[in-house]
Amino acid sequence: MRNQHTSAASQQLTPSTHSNAIKLSIIALACAGLIAGCSGDDGSDGAPGADGAPGSDGNDGEDGRPALSAGTLLRANNGSDNAGTVDVTNEYGELLYTLETTNNQGLVYGHQDQLIQAGDADTGSIKTLCATSLRAQNNGFSSTWDRAISGPNSTLVNPKGMTLASAHGILLVADFGAMQISAFGAMASGDNTPIAVTATDAAPWDLAYDDINDRLYAALTNGTVAVYDNYIASGMTATPARTIVPSDSNGDAIGVNLHGIAFDGSQNRLVLSDVGSAQSPDDGALFVIEGAAMADGNTPVSRMIAGPSTRLGNPVDILLEGATLRVAEKSNDAILVYTNIFNGASGDIAPDFVTMTSKPESLARKQHTTHLDASDIDRPATVRGVAVSSNPGTAGPTTGMIAQLNAPLSAMSMGFDTQATIESVTFDIEGNGYATFDSSDGSSGGIIIANRIANTRDNGMFTLSQDRMVSGTNTTLTSPKGIDIASKQGLVFVAEFSTSNRGVKVFSRCASGNVAPLMTLLPANDARPWDVDYDAQSDRAFVALTNGTIAVFDEVSAKMYGGMSTLAGEDRLIVPAMSGMAVAAPTNIHGIDYDPVSDALIVTDVGSAADATDGKIYVLNSAAMASGLTNIDIAISGPNSMLGNPVDIMFSGRDLYLAEKSNGLVMRWDNILNRASGDVSADASYAFVAPESIALVLQK
């Protein structure tokens, strides 16, 4: 394994990190002649000379360096000895650890700690690595953890730069060898066709997408920028609305071979890098284009940086953050940093900071969302919609549908056809749907991962160009029921109900195809799970068992990352009780939701599946460390409640939403944690055919 963790001292001696000796000469020159405010520590005084003779020279001072925004960056490598690796660094390019991705081109970092990378060293591919922050040094691409798009149907030849249209969940890829822009669903995997392809007039190298205005900019290797207006709305097959030709003040074209491109939406401007001749180590350039949205034809650049002091030879990629521009300079083995790329004169301008590194190819910054999963709400949330799956005994129009009701439960607003028999559904923080399914004969099951269905794709249908499945004998999924997502940990929890494969199966959120689970939570005494709620804050899983009890597993992800693949037996077993006596049979826990704020556990009991009147809601307080007989604090049941088979629930932080299957209702109980026990009617309800599962769509 290469690029192991090293001490700060040893990092200074490796070619993949900045060298003090080289950096000294560069920064000293910059500070002396070009850069204001770049100051280092003074060196110590030299020894005094004898009378009449000069003293000896003092020691050199430490190099000064500009203040850069703190953060974690990713640096793709593409040299003879480091291709297929991505270095994770701090803001100054100092190595933290290395990932063995096996790909070598453009990087995109997703909001859920996933790294997406293009590659063309062998066949063209797009690989997605999950939970990169939690995986060990030099952890490599894994078919169990990760996924790839590749193969003849993908049409990928030499994919280079990429960009993610986040709101739509569409990955846009500049395919240099195919001379096209390829669009894939962000959840797609395998050898499947793109959603769409856009042929380009010249080979594209990199892309920038304006999410707000649905505008795509493509840097072409003929020295121009193709601009596509209403790109996604028009089906991603349009010809360019305009072509920007970087020009000098006389209007003469100066672009030769554009590679990197970045869009500043706040000021409507582009930054471009031009490698010139790929064989020349000194003819690279940077351009700034103002008024990018409406620019057309020969467009004078507002700033051009080029010349020997810049060290620009083959600037293959750029990363813009505010006014700070980082440049992956491949031919001269460096990351060049300009702290104010938009202001200043054109000319031979030296960078403000330089990190020496071998053959950098692409750059990205890690960015984490602060939103929690819908099942891990830590405060009362604004509900935008209520998603419901339907699973009638006899297949009908609602079979396989994931419908979305409005928050008041008065109308249906969206629908998506999974083309499968759905058991349970939930969403991650980006609105991607995760749904368990099984076959009519119970011989096979799996997980459907559907791209952005909480937010878009109304009247859409499952397609491998956008979506994917986890299914097959290795998954051990035959009768999967409840499902939960842990976006931060990159995990999916599935309650497998079958006798032969029972247990909660834990998969990577990025998994695809016939993959084995990473871990199994196996309740004691042959108990079978129906639903699971994983609490990310405490790393604890609460499992609803059909024998009327709740299994609690502690330190789940910590044990998994520590190497454990099976947790045989729960840490605690909660037995719902009334006045110290266990609830009498028939008792059959189905829906489950834990509230970390109040430490309350909310569960539903369907009683007898054949009885449409004996369903119950229980609230158990002080649940985190509860064990054995645990008194129920709130119990709701009776004819007014309309509870018969309450198969699934979700808590909004205030209100409880419930799927009541036998009576065909979606219901809501307001302020559930402060309700009195008894035969209490729901505050709102909506008639729906055989609702099997419920999930909340939250306002971000």
XYZ file of C-alpha atoms in Angstrom:
700
model
C 0.000 0.000 0.000
C 1.395 3.370 -0.898
C 1.296 6.814 0.676
C 0.891 5.594 4.250
C 0.314 8.094 7.058
C 3.579 9.891 7.801
C 4.738 12.351 10.381
C 4.925 16.028 9.533
C 8.690 15.771 9.226
C 8.618 12.826 6.847
C 5.863 14.429 4.749
C 8.249 17.245 3.887
C 10.540 14.729 2.195
C 7.957 12.979 0.033
C 7.252 14.079 -3.555
C 3.478 14.044 -2.931
C 3.660 16.871 -0.388
C 5.186 20.318 -0.480
C 8.967 20.502 -0.190
C 10.323 23.214 2.050
C 13.393 23.656 -0.095
C 11.457 24.240 -3.297
C 8.709 26.233 -1.646
C 11.272 28.533 -0.022
C 12.602 29.828 -3.289
C 9.139 30.291 -4.785
C 7.561 32.077 -1.853
C 10.638 34.147 -1.156
C 10.596 35.414 -4.733
C 6.857 36.094 -4.565
C 7.091 37.923 -1.277
C 10.069 39.981 -2.392
C 8.646 41.237 -5.634
C 4.977 40.540 -6.077
C 2.842 39.704 -3.069
C 1.859 42.188 -0.407
C 1.399 40.965 3.152
C 3.367 37.708 2.675
C 5.683 37.641 5.681
C 7.555 34.869 7.484
C 9.446 34.753 10.773
C 12.773 36.528 10.888
C 15.881 34.332 10.978
C 18.282 34.461 13.929
C 21.106 36.971 13.874
C 24.489 35.861 12.619
C 27.522 35.750 14.889
C 29.260 39.129 15.163
C 32.403 39.492 13.079
C 35.798 40.549 14.381
C 36.460 44.267 14.383
C 36.815 45.426 10.845
C 35.429 42.181 9.353
C 31.850 41.238 8.342
C 29.902 38.849 10.566
C 28.560 35.470 9.387
C 25.135 35.127 7.729
C 22.099 34.503 9.961
C 19.793 31.479 9.604
C 16.971 31.637 7.083
C 13.522 32.600 8.417
C 10.434 30.392 7.970
C 8.419 30.827 4.811
C 5.284 32.917 5.127
C 2.033 31.581 3.720
C -1.303 33.241 3.033
C -4.341 32.618 5.184
C -6.527 30.027 3.434
C -9.998 28.903 4.376
C -9.682 25.824 6.579
C -11.000 22.614 5.114
C -10.300 19.210 3.666
C -9.445 18.834 -0.008
C -9.147 15.940 -2.437
C -6.370 15.662 -4.985
C -6.524 13.031 -7.741
C -3.168 11.733 -8.955
C -2.322 10.519 -12.449
C 1.409 9.844 -12.620
C 3.271 6.667 -13.463
C 3.624 5.748 -9.787
C 0.495 7.249 -8.208
C -2.336 6.928 -10.740
C -5.462 5.513 -9.141
C -5.005 7.294 -5.826
C -6.658 10.327 -4.270
C -4.805 12.275 -1.588
C -6.876 13.823 1.187
C -5.146 17.016 2.341
C -5.636 20.113 4.448
C -6.022 23.562 2.884
C -2.246 23.886 2.429
C -1.927 20.580 0.587
C -0.433 18.694 3.530
C -1.259 14.997 3.281
C -3.792 13.535 5.739
C -4.371 10.127 4.147
C -4.747 8.452 0.759
C -7.628 6.567 -0.870
C -6.949 3.843 -3.448
C -9.798 4.653 -5.819
C -8.376 2.850 -8.908
C -9.561 5.755 -11.092
C -7.446 8.660 -12.298
C -9.509 11.585 -13.628
C -12.089 14.163 -12.511
C -13.493 14.363 -8.977
C -16.886 15.290 -7.556
C -17.563 15.187 -3.820
C -21.168 14.545 -2.815
C -23.042 15.916 0.179
C -23.254 12.504 1.841
C -19.509 11.881 2.100
C -19.292 10.049 -1.206
C -16.415 10.501 -3.644
C -17.245 10.234 -7.349
C -14.330 9.860 -9.753
C -13.970 9.381 -13.491
C -11.313 7.114 -14.932
C -9.840 6.204 -18.304
C -6.645 4.294 -17.482
C -8.298 1.084 -18.654
C -11.903 1.321 -19.834
C -13.941 4.422 -19.187
C -15.737 4.340 -15.837
C -17.314 6.406 -13.078
C -16.719 5.064 -9.560
C -18.491 6.132 -6.370
C -16.888 5.488 -2.974
C -19.090 5.773 0.117
C -18.353 7.039 3.656
C -14.836 8.138 2.696
C -14.257 10.004 5.967
C -14.893 6.891 8.062
C -12.801 4.434 6.097
C -9.207 3.631 6.928
C -6.046 4.997 5.346
C -5.480 3.526 1.878
C -8.923 1.944 1.911
C -9.572 0.945 -1.672
C -12.532 0.677 -4.000
C -14.706 -2.216 -2.858
C -17.491 -3.963 -4.751
C -19.299 -4.412 -1.404
C -19.017 -0.793 -0.289
C -18.928 1.047 -3.603
C -20.269 1.021 -7.154
C -19.227 1.791 -10.725
C -20.738 2.801 -14.061
C -18.843 1.137 -16.897
C -19.272 -1.033 -19.984
C -20.278 -0.701 -23.633
C -23.822 0.460 -22.870
C -22.477 3.348 -20.786
C -20.691 4.674 -23.929
C -17.858 5.931 -21.671
C -14.510 6.221 -23.445
C -12.292 8.854 -21.799
C -14.352 10.595 -19.114
C -12.529 13.611 -17.656
C -14.174 16.412 -15.685
C -17.642 16.095 -14.153
C -20.233 18.197 -12.389
C -23.309 17.282 -10.354
C -26.663 18.943 -10.971
C -27.598 18.470 -7.322
C -31.259 19.474 -7.396
C -31.953 16.943 -10.149
C -29.509 14.266 -9.005
C -27.878 14.128 -12.439
C -24.161 13.564 -12.942
C -22.828 15.295 -16.068
C -19.637 13.857 -17.547
C -17.264 15.395 -20.114
C -16.226 12.404 -22.233
C -13.137 13.505 -24.170
C -12.797 10.340 -26.262
C -16.474 10.124 -27.208
C -16.710 13.892 -27.913
C -19.891 14.129 -25.895
C -21.424 15.076 -22.567
C -23.047 12.073 -20.882
C -25.783 12.378 -18.243
C -26.350 9.674 -15.607
C -28.637 9.495 -12.616
C -26.611 9.991 -9.457
C -27.893 6.645 -8.110
C -27.138 4.645 -11.285
C -24.677 1.763 -11.476
C -23.435 -0.917 -13.861
C -23.379 -1.198 -17.635
C -26.407 0.922 -18.406
C -27.140 3.625 -20.945
C -26.964 7.314 -20.033
C -30.145 9.300 -19.545
C -29.005 11.437 -22.470
C -25.884 12.401 -24.406
C -24.950 15.723 -25.962
C -22.553 15.673 -28.902
C -19.953 18.475 -28.798
C -18.168 20.273 -31.635
C -14.801 19.527 -30.073
C -13.639 17.155 -27.356
C -14.815 18.407 -23.920
C -12.535 18.300 -20.884
C -14.515 19.815 -18.010
C -17.966 21.140 -17.084
C -19.559 23.733 -14.814
C -23.290 23.755 -14.077
C -25.405 26.663 -12.852
C -28.077 24.922 -10.724
C -30.190 28.042 -10.294
C -30.511 28.879 -13.988
C -30.174 25.368 -15.454
C -27.205 26.430 -17.567
C -24.244 24.227 -18.512
C -20.785 25.464 -19.492
C -18.447 23.038 -21.265
C -14.709 23.702 -21.638
C -13.657 22.393 -25.044
C -10.150 21.493 -26.142
C -10.432 23.737 -29.211
C -10.140 26.745 -26.887
C -13.835 27.641 -26.645
C -16.671 27.287 -24.127
C -20.019 25.827 -25.219
C -23.000 27.259 -23.303
C -26.287 25.331 -23.017
C -29.340 27.192 -21.679
C -32.197 25.271 -19.996
C -30.025 22.215 -20.306
C -31.847 19.662 -18.163
C -35.283 21.107 -18.884
C -34.644 20.682 -22.622
C -33.699 17.016 -22.310
C -29.887 17.408 -22.326
C -29.585 16.927 -26.063
C -29.595 20.539 -27.267
C -27.002 22.293 -29.385
C -25.146 25.175 -27.698
C -27.084 28.399 -27.337
C -23.797 30.297 -27.492
C -20.074 29.695 -27.850
C -17.678 31.826 -25.802
C -14.300 32.438 -27.458
C -11.765 33.910 -24.981
C -10.132 36.853 -26.730
C -7.667 39.678 -26.183
C -8.556 43.376 -26.112
C -8.470 43.453 -29.911
C -11.047 40.688 -30.129
C -8.546 38.073 -31.351
C -9.033 34.556 -30.010
C -6.445 33.504 -27.407
C -7.905 30.196 -26.219
C -5.994 27.135 -27.402
C -6.825 24.048 -25.346
C -9.220 24.682 -22.466
C -9.292 22.178 -19.611
C -10.459 23.460 -16.230
C -13.619 25.541 -15.809
C -15.306 27.076 -12.756
C -18.425 29.225 -12.499
C -18.886 32.027 -9.951
C -22.667 32.321 -9.687
C -22.563 35.276 -7.311
C -20.952 37.493 -9.957
C -21.854 35.622 -13.167
C -18.282 34.937 -14.300
C -16.091 32.058 -15.396
C -12.517 31.092 -14.672
C -10.811 28.930 -17.280
C -7.488 27.136 -17.520
C -5.742 26.600 -20.848
C -2.955 24.022 -21.168
C -1.834 25.260 -24.592
C 0.339 22.468 -25.980
C 0.224 19.366 -23.792
C 3.932 18.869 -24.552
C 4.955 22.305 -23.299
C 5.586 22.891 -19.566
C 5.430 26.686 -19.781
C 2.576 27.816 -22.070
C -0.394 27.427 -19.708
C -2.772 30.293 -18.926
C -5.722 31.328 -16.774
C -8.621 33.438 -18.081
C -11.453 35.290 -16.323
C -14.666 35.871 -18.315
C -17.221 38.411 -17.019
C -20.954 38.293 -17.852
C -20.756 34.583 -18.613
C -24.519 33.956 -18.797
C -24.953 36.141 -21.899
C -21.432 36.102 -23.348
C -21.308 35.051 -26.981
C -18.600 34.794 -29.603
C -15.225 36.485 -29.220
C -15.226 37.761 -25.617
C -12.302 39.797 -24.227
C -11.084 38.301 -20.962
C -11.064 40.598 -17.924
C -7.856 39.006 -16.655
C -5.228 36.697 -18.146
C -2.385 35.139 -16.168
C 0.490 33.502 -18.054
C 4.277 33.496 -18.151
C 7.316 31.884 -16.475
C 6.604 33.221 -12.975
C 3.169 31.583 -12.951
C 4.571 28.028 -13.324
C 1.572 27.334 -15.611
C 2.315 24.597 -18.123
C -0.519 22.074 -18.121
C -3.165 23.437 -15.705
C -5.511 20.471 -16.097
C -8.072 21.368 -13.430
C -9.124 24.275 -11.234
C -11.095 24.632 -7.991
C -12.732 27.969 -7.178
C -13.847 28.924 -3.659
C -14.887 32.542 -3.350
C -11.974 34.424 -4.887
C -9.408 31.683 -4.148
C -8.396 29.560 -7.115
C -6.448 26.311 -6.837
C -4.822 24.977 -9.991
C -3.772 21.372 -10.589
C -0.581 21.990 -12.589
C 0.334 18.586 -13.974
C 3.450 19.165 -16.032
C 5.188 21.113 -13.260
C 3.982 18.831 -10.432
C 2.297 21.456 -8.292
C -0.890 22.862 -6.841
C -0.854 26.618 -7.448
C -3.003 28.902 -5.300
C -4.168 32.394 -6.276
C -5.970 33.991 -3.334
C -7.668 36.757 -5.359
C -8.079 35.522 -8.891
C -10.587 38.186 -9.942
C -8.655 41.320 -9.001
C -5.345 42.606 -10.247
C -3.597 43.194 -13.511
C -3.090 40.640 -16.218
C 0.380 39.331 -16.868
C 3.086 37.083 -15.507
C 1.710 36.829 -11.952
C 3.286 34.357 -9.542
C 0.923 32.258 -7.369
C 0.419 33.181 -3.730
C 1.186 29.656 -2.562
C 2.625 26.497 -4.104
C 2.435 22.867 -2.983
C 4.689 20.435 -4.823
C 2.956 17.151 -5.657
C 3.415 14.522 -8.334
C 1.143 14.720 -11.391
C -2.090 16.141 -9.937
C -5.095 15.611 -12.215
C -8.175 16.947 -10.435
C -9.267 18.819 -7.295
C -12.355 18.894 -5.062
C -13.274 20.043 -1.572
C -15.136 17.992 1.006
C -18.484 19.520 1.911
C -20.884 18.025 4.441
C -24.563 18.747 4.778
C -25.966 19.528 8.219
C -29.380 18.013 7.509
C -30.401 14.871 9.383
C -32.222 11.928 7.881
C -36.002 12.109 8.148
C -35.966 9.213 10.618
C -33.463 10.972 12.911
C -35.181 14.316 13.452
C -33.719 16.193 16.422
C -36.286 19.015 16.456
C -39.846 19.599 15.225
C -39.581 19.655 11.439
C -41.653 21.220 8.696
C -43.232 18.389 6.735
C -43.485 19.094 3.013
C -44.984 15.763 2.038
C -45.875 12.277 3.264
C -44.749 9.371 1.082
C -46.775 6.158 1.193
C -46.246 2.748 -0.398
C -49.138 0.429 -1.194
C -49.132 -3.349 -0.946
C -52.625 -4.857 -1.430
C -53.100 -8.612 -1.261
C -54.098 -8.642 -4.932
C -51.994 -6.553 -7.297
C -53.743 -3.417 -8.505
C -53.099 0.119 -9.785
C -51.375 1.174 -6.560
C -49.038 -1.833 -6.363
C -45.447 -0.669 -6.595
C -46.394 2.993 -6.337
C -44.699 5.407 -3.960
C -47.280 8.153 -3.641
C -46.642 11.504 -1.978
C -49.464 13.165 -0.062
C -49.440 16.803 0.988
C -48.696 17.658 4.620
C -52.350 18.248 5.655
C -53.233 14.746 4.314
C -55.843 16.187 1.989
C -54.534 15.318 -1.492
C -51.918 13.346 -3.422
C -49.233 15.527 -4.996
C -46.753 13.098 -6.619
C -46.320 9.479 -7.619
C -43.461 7.188 -8.690
C -43.743 3.645 -10.087
C -41.045 1.299 -8.740
C -42.170 -1.608 -10.972
C -41.927 -3.909 -7.927
C -43.920 -5.112 -4.910
C -42.908 -2.577 -2.271
C -42.764 -3.301 1.443
C -41.130 -0.240 3.042
C -39.746 3.085 1.867
C -37.558 5.843 3.291
C -35.430 8.752 2.014
C -31.904 9.990 2.514
C -30.996 13.640 3.024
C -30.929 14.347 -0.734
C -34.386 12.932 -1.441
C -33.264 9.588 -2.883
C -35.745 6.792 -2.160
C -34.788 3.427 -0.650
C -37.513 0.785 -0.832
C -37.555 -2.897 0.077
C -39.359 -5.310 -2.234
C -40.048 -9.028 -2.478
C -41.358 -11.487 -5.040
C -44.865 -12.892 -5.088
C -43.620 -16.352 -4.074
C -41.306 -15.005 -1.347
C -38.207 -16.518 -2.957
C -36.277 -13.278 -3.507
C -36.188 -9.681 -2.405
C -34.005 -6.638 -2.373
C -33.671 -2.874 -2.209
C -34.586 -0.363 -4.896
C -32.596 2.875 -4.779
C -34.497 5.510 -6.748
C -32.888 8.811 -7.676
C -34.376 12.011 -6.139
C -37.964 10.756 -6.052
C -38.846 12.780 -2.949
C -38.268 16.005 -4.875
C -38.689 15.385 -8.615
C -39.698 12.665 -11.115
C -43.440 12.969 -10.605
C -45.160 10.245 -12.685
C -41.712 8.736 -13.196
C -40.754 5.093 -13.376
C -37.787 3.006 -12.236
C -34.995 2.987 -14.832
C -31.423 1.740 -14.644
C -30.227 4.966 -16.277
C -31.107 6.726 -13.022
C -31.718 4.076 -10.379
C -30.299 0.756 -9.161
C -31.054 -2.383 -7.132
C -29.432 -4.443 -4.413
C -30.669 -8.002 -4.951
C -29.457 -11.580 -5.326
C -28.435 -14.600 -3.282
C -25.451 -12.885 -1.660
C -27.688 -10.212 -0.135
C -29.654 -12.854 1.873
C -32.751 -10.727 1.275
C -35.892 -12.740 0.547
C -38.584 -11.122 2.712
C -37.257 -7.659 3.604
C -39.605 -5.396 5.539
C -38.650 -2.132 7.307
C -35.726 -0.024 6.135
C -33.741 2.865 7.611
C -30.953 5.109 6.304
C -27.922 6.484 8.132
C -26.609 9.031 5.623
C -23.664 10.211 7.734
C -22.441 6.650 8.323
C -23.199 5.665 4.727
C -25.345 2.706 5.812
C -28.723 1.122 5.031
C -30.500 -1.066 7.623
C -33.015 -3.671 6.425
C -35.214 -5.898 8.616
C -35.208 -9.355 6.965
C -38.282 -11.243 8.178
C -37.688 -14.707 6.707
C -37.009 -17.606 9.076
C -33.905 -18.808 7.232
C -32.215 -15.404 6.814
C -33.752 -13.449 9.704
C -31.986 -10.420 11.149
C -31.272 -6.785 10.369
C -28.954 -6.626 7.364
C -26.625 -3.637 7.099
C -25.457 -2.516 3.637
C -23.374 0.334 2.304
C -25.505 3.211 1.031
C -23.483 3.036 -2.212
C -23.914 -0.730 -2.702
C -25.291 -2.164 -5.926
C -26.173 -5.562 -7.300
C -25.676 -8.960 -5.679
C -23.562 -7.908 -2.691
C -23.295 -9.385 0.784
C -24.316 -7.302 3.800
C -21.555 -5.624 5.779
C -23.107 -6.761 9.065
C -26.085 -8.665 10.462
C -27.865 -7.828 13.721
C -29.272 -11.148 14.933
C -31.889 -10.990 17.706
C -31.791 -13.779 20.273
C -34.306 -16.615 20.667
C -35.090 -16.892 16.947
C -37.040 -13.622 17.074
C -37.921 -12.135 13.690
C -37.671 -8.406 12.929
C -40.276 -6.322 11.132
C -38.784 -2.829 11.352
C -35.634 -1.036 12.500
C -34.751 2.503 13.571
C -31.064 3.372 13.793
C -30.190 6.407 15.918
C -27.070 7.981 14.447
C -26.352 10.141 17.509
C -25.990 7.193 19.869
C -24.957 4.587 17.258
C -27.840 2.429 18.527
C -30.375 0.314 16.618
C -33.911 -0.342 17.890
C -35.469 -3.413 16.268
C -39.215 -4.164 16.291
C -39.812 -7.897 16.759
C -42.999 -9.753 15.880
C -42.958 -11.585 19.228
C -44.013 -8.296 20.846
C -40.610 -7.118 22.100
C -37.931 -4.612 21.014
C -34.253 -5.559 20.638
C -31.628 -2.855 21.249
C -28.126 -3.077 19.722
C -25.447 -0.635 20.954
C -22.349 0.759 19.158
C -23.423 -0.729 15.849
C -21.253 1.144 13.346
C -18.319 1.272 15.774
C -18.351 -2.507 16.020
C -18.724 -2.847 12.251
C -15.804 -0.545 11.509
C -13.904 -2.456 14.190
C -14.234 -5.624 12.106
C -17.354 -7.370 13.428
C -19.741 -8.796 10.824
C -22.407 -10.323 13.096
C -23.894 -9.088 16.359
C -25.422 -12.252 17.789
C -27.930 -11.267 20.428
C -29.103 -7.822 21.447
C -27.548 -5.747 24.229
C -30.969 -5.266 25.812
C -34.490 -6.514 25.236
C -37.418 -4.176 25.969
C -40.693 -5.872 26.876
C -43.653 -3.422 26.750
C -45.649 -3.704 29.948
C -48.732 -2.364 31.727
C -48.336 -1.921 35.509
C -45.316 -4.176 35.444
C -46.999 -6.967 33.457
C -46.066 -7.782 29.869
C -48.713 -6.952 27.268
C -50.890 -10.007 26.760
C -50.843 -11.936 23.486
C -51.500 -11.459 20.677
C -48.774 -8.831 20.482
C -46.788 -8.120 17.334
C -44.577 -5.007 17.142
C -44.302 -3.524 13.632
C -43.621 0.224 13.305
C -40.833 1.790 15.365
C -39.359 5.291 15.740
C -36.957 6.574 18.403
C -36.854 10.280 19.338
C -33.353 11.205 20.605
C -34.540 14.546 22.002
C -37.114 13.168 24.416
C -35.559 9.676 24.684
C -38.984 8.295 23.819
C -39.582 5.162 21.781
C -42.802 5.038 19.742
C -43.964 1.641 18.463
C -47.088 0.106 16.979
C -48.592 -3.276 17.832
C -50.751 -4.902 15.140
C -51.994 -7.569 17.576
C -53.571 -10.215 15.403
C -52.964 -9.600 11.699
C -56.452 -10.986 11.041
C -58.154 -8.475 13.354
C -58.847 -4.985 11.962
C -59.684 -3.527 15.383
C -56.916 -4.510 17.846
C -54.030 -2.239 16.749
C -52.223 -0.030 19.271
C -49.724 2.814 19.566
C -47.280 2.739 22.503
C -44.949 5.452 23.767
C -42.152 4.296 26.113
C -40.100 6.991 27.833
C -36.436 6.747 28.948
C -35.938 4.204 26.190
C -32.199 4.436 25.446
C -31.170 2.300 28.412
C -34.487 0.546 29.066
C -34.280 -3.196 29.615
C -36.747 -5.947 30.421
C -40.282 -5.103 31.469
C -40.812 -1.423 30.580
C -44.065 0.307 31.388
C -45.909 1.990 28.533
C -46.410 5.711 29.203
C -49.000 6.377 26.469
C -51.247 3.748 24.884
C -53.770 4.536 22.139
C -56.271 1.950 20.874
C -59.982 1.346 20.368
C -62.695 1.883 17.739
C -62.259 5.660 17.542
C -58.539 5.236 16.853
C -59.290 3.092 13.755
C -56.169 1.083 14.578
C -56.209 -2.459 13.241
C -52.911 -3.208 11.528
C -50.728 -0.108 12.073
C -47.769 -1.397 10.082
C -45.488 1.643 9.949
C -44.917 5.035 11.587
C -42.698 8.088 11.360
C -42.300 10.873 13.926
C -41.815 14.494 12.815
C -40.410 15.709 16.126
C -43.951 16.621 17.189
C -46.556 14.655 15.259
C -46.873 10.944 14.498
C -47.751 9.758 10.968
C -49.051 6.206 10.598
C -49.867 3.693 7.849
C -52.972 1.711 8.874
C -53.147 -1.153 6.394
C -56.255 -3.124 7.291
C -58.456 -0.015 7.392
C -56.841 1.699 4.381
C -55.829 4.936 6.076
C -52.861 7.275 6.403
C -53.262 9.027 9.775
C -51.655 11.751 11.874
C -51.707 12.229 15.634
C -50.584 15.732 16.626
C -48.275 16.359 19.580
C -48.136 12.628 20.226
C -45.722 12.724 23.182
C -48.163 14.847 25.189
C -51.360 12.936 24.408
C -53.424 11.075 26.969
C -53.880 7.336 26.669
C -57.193 5.912 25.516
C -59.436 5.548 22.508
C -58.174 8.676 20.737
C -59.082 9.617 17.166
C -56.413 10.774 14.713
C -56.244 14.507 14.016
C -56.114 13.931 10.248
C -56.515 10.963 7.909
C -56.490 10.122 4.198
C -58.027 7.056 2.557
C -55.389 5.019 0.722
C -55.345 1.462 -0.619
C -53.465 -0.913 1.714
C -50.750 1.495 2.901
C -47.665 -0.536 3.842
C -45.086 2.101 4.701
C -44.781 5.791 5.410
C -41.926 8.298 5.115
C -41.738 12.044 5.625
C -40.435 14.543 3.101
C -39.035 17.448 5.078
C -38.610 21.100 4.184
C -34.881 21.800 4.205
